[in-house]
Short mmCIF file of C-alpha atoms in Angstrom, two decimals:
data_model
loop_
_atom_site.label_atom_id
_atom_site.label_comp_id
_atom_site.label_asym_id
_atom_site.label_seq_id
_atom_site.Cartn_x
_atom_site.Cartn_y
_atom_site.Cartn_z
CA UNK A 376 0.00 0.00 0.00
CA UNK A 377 2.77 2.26 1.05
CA UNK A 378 4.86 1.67 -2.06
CA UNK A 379 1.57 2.66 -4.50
CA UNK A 380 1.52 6.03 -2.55
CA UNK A 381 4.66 6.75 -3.47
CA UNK A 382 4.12 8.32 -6.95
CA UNK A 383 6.96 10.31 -8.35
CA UNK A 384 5.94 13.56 -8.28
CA UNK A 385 8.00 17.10 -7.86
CA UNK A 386 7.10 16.68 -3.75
CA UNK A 387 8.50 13.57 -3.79
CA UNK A 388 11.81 14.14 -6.09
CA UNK A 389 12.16 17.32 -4.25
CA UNK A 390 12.24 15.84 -0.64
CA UNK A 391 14.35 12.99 -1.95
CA UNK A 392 17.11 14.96 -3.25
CA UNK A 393 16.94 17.57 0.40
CA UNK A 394 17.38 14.12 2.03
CA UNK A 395 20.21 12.93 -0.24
CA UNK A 396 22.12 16.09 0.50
CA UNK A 397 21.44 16.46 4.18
CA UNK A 398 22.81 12.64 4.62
CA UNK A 399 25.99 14.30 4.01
CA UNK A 400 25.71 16.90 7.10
CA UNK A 401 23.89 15.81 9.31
CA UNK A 402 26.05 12.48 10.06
CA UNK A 403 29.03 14.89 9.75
CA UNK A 404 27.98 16.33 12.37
CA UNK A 405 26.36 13.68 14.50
CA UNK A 406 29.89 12.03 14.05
CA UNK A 407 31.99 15.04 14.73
CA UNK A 408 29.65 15.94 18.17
CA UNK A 409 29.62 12.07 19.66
CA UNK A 410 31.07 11.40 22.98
CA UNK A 411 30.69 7.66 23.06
CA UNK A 412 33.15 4.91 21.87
CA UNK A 413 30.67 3.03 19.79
CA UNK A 414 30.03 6.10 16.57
CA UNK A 415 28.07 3.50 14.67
CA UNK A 416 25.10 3.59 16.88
CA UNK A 417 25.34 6.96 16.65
CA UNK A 418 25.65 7.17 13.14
CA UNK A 419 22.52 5.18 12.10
CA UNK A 420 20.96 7.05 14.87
CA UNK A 421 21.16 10.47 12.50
CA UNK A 422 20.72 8.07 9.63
CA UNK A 423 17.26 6.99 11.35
CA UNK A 424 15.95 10.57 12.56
CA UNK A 425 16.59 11.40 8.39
CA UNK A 426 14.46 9.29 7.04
CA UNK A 427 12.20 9.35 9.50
CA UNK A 428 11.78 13.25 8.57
CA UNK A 429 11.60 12.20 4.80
CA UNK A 430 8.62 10.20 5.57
CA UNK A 431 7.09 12.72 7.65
CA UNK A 432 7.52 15.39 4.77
CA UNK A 433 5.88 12.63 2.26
CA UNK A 434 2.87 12.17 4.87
CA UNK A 435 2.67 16.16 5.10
CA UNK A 436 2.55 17.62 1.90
CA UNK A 437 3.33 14.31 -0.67
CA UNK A 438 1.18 11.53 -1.33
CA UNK A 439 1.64 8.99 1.17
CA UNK A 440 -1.44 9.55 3.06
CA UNK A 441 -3.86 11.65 0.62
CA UNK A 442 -3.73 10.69 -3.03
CA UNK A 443 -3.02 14.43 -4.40
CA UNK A 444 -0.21 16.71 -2.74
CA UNK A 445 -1.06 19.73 -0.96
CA UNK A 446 -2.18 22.65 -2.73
CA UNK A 447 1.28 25.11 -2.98
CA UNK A 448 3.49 22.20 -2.75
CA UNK A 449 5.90 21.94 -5.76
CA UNK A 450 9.17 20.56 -5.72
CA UNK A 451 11.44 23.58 -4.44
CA UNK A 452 9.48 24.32 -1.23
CA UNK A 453 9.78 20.22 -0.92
CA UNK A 454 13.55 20.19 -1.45
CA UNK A 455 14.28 23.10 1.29
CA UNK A 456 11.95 22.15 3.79
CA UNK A 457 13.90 18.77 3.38
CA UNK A 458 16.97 19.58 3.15
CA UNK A 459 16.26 21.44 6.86
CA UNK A 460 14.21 19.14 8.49
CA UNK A 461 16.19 16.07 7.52
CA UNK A 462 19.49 17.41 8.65
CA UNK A 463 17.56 18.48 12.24
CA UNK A 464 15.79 15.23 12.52
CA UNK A 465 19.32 13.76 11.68
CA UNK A 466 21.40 15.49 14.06
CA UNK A 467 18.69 14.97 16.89
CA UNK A 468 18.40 11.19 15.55
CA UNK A 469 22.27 11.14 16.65
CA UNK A 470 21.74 12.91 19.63
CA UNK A 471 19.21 10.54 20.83
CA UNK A 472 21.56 7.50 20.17
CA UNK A 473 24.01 8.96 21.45
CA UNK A 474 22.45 10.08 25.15
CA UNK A 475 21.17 5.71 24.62
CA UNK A 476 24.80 4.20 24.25
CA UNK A 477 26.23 6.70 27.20
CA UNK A 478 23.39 6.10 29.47
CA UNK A 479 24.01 1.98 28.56
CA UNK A 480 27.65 1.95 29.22
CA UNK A 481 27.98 4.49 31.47
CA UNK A 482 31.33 3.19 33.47
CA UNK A 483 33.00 3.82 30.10
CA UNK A 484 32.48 7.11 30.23
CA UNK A 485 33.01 7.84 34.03
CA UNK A 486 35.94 10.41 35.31
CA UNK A 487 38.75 8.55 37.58
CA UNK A 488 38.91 9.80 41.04
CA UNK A 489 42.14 10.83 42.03
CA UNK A 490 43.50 10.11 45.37
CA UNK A 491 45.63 12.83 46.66
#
């Protein structure tokens, strides 16, 4: 059902291509601001919260949910809004992973007390 919905109009090509190109900084990022040994989880953390917000962008204004896209929606407003909200969702994705695999293996990440 979900994979008739997806027709290929300019909504669709538009949030596909702000998604391609926010891949790019938002796991930068997610990798560069990680504080935990294992940066996998992390990355498919960001990787997750990205096409999570692709999917919400289809269900908003694309054609997941209602047959016809919303009325003002055209390809450029679809590539923007993706390109933000994909690289938020993806460096909040990572975030969220990350706070997970600290909070899971927290002695790793614990400051020595020094004895004086």
């Amino acid at each position: 059902m979900v994979l008739s919905a997806l027709s290929l109009d300019q909504v669709t090509i538009g949030a596909f291509f702000g998604l391609l190109i926010s891949l790019p900084i938002a796991l930068f990022l997610v990798y560069w601001l990680s504080a935990v040994k294992n940066r996998t989880a992390v990355i498919l953390g960001g990787l997750a919260g990205a096409i999570i917000a692709f999917l919400v962008i289809l269900a908003w204004a694309g054609t997941l949910i209602f047959p016809n896209p919303i009325n003002g929606a055209n390809g450029a407003s679809a590539f923007f809004g993706g390109l933000l909200l994909c690289s938020a969702a993806g460096l909040i994705g990572g975030i969220i992973a990350d706070l997970i695999v600290a909070r899971r293996n927290n002695r790793d990440y614990r400051r020595q007390v020094s004895h004086e």
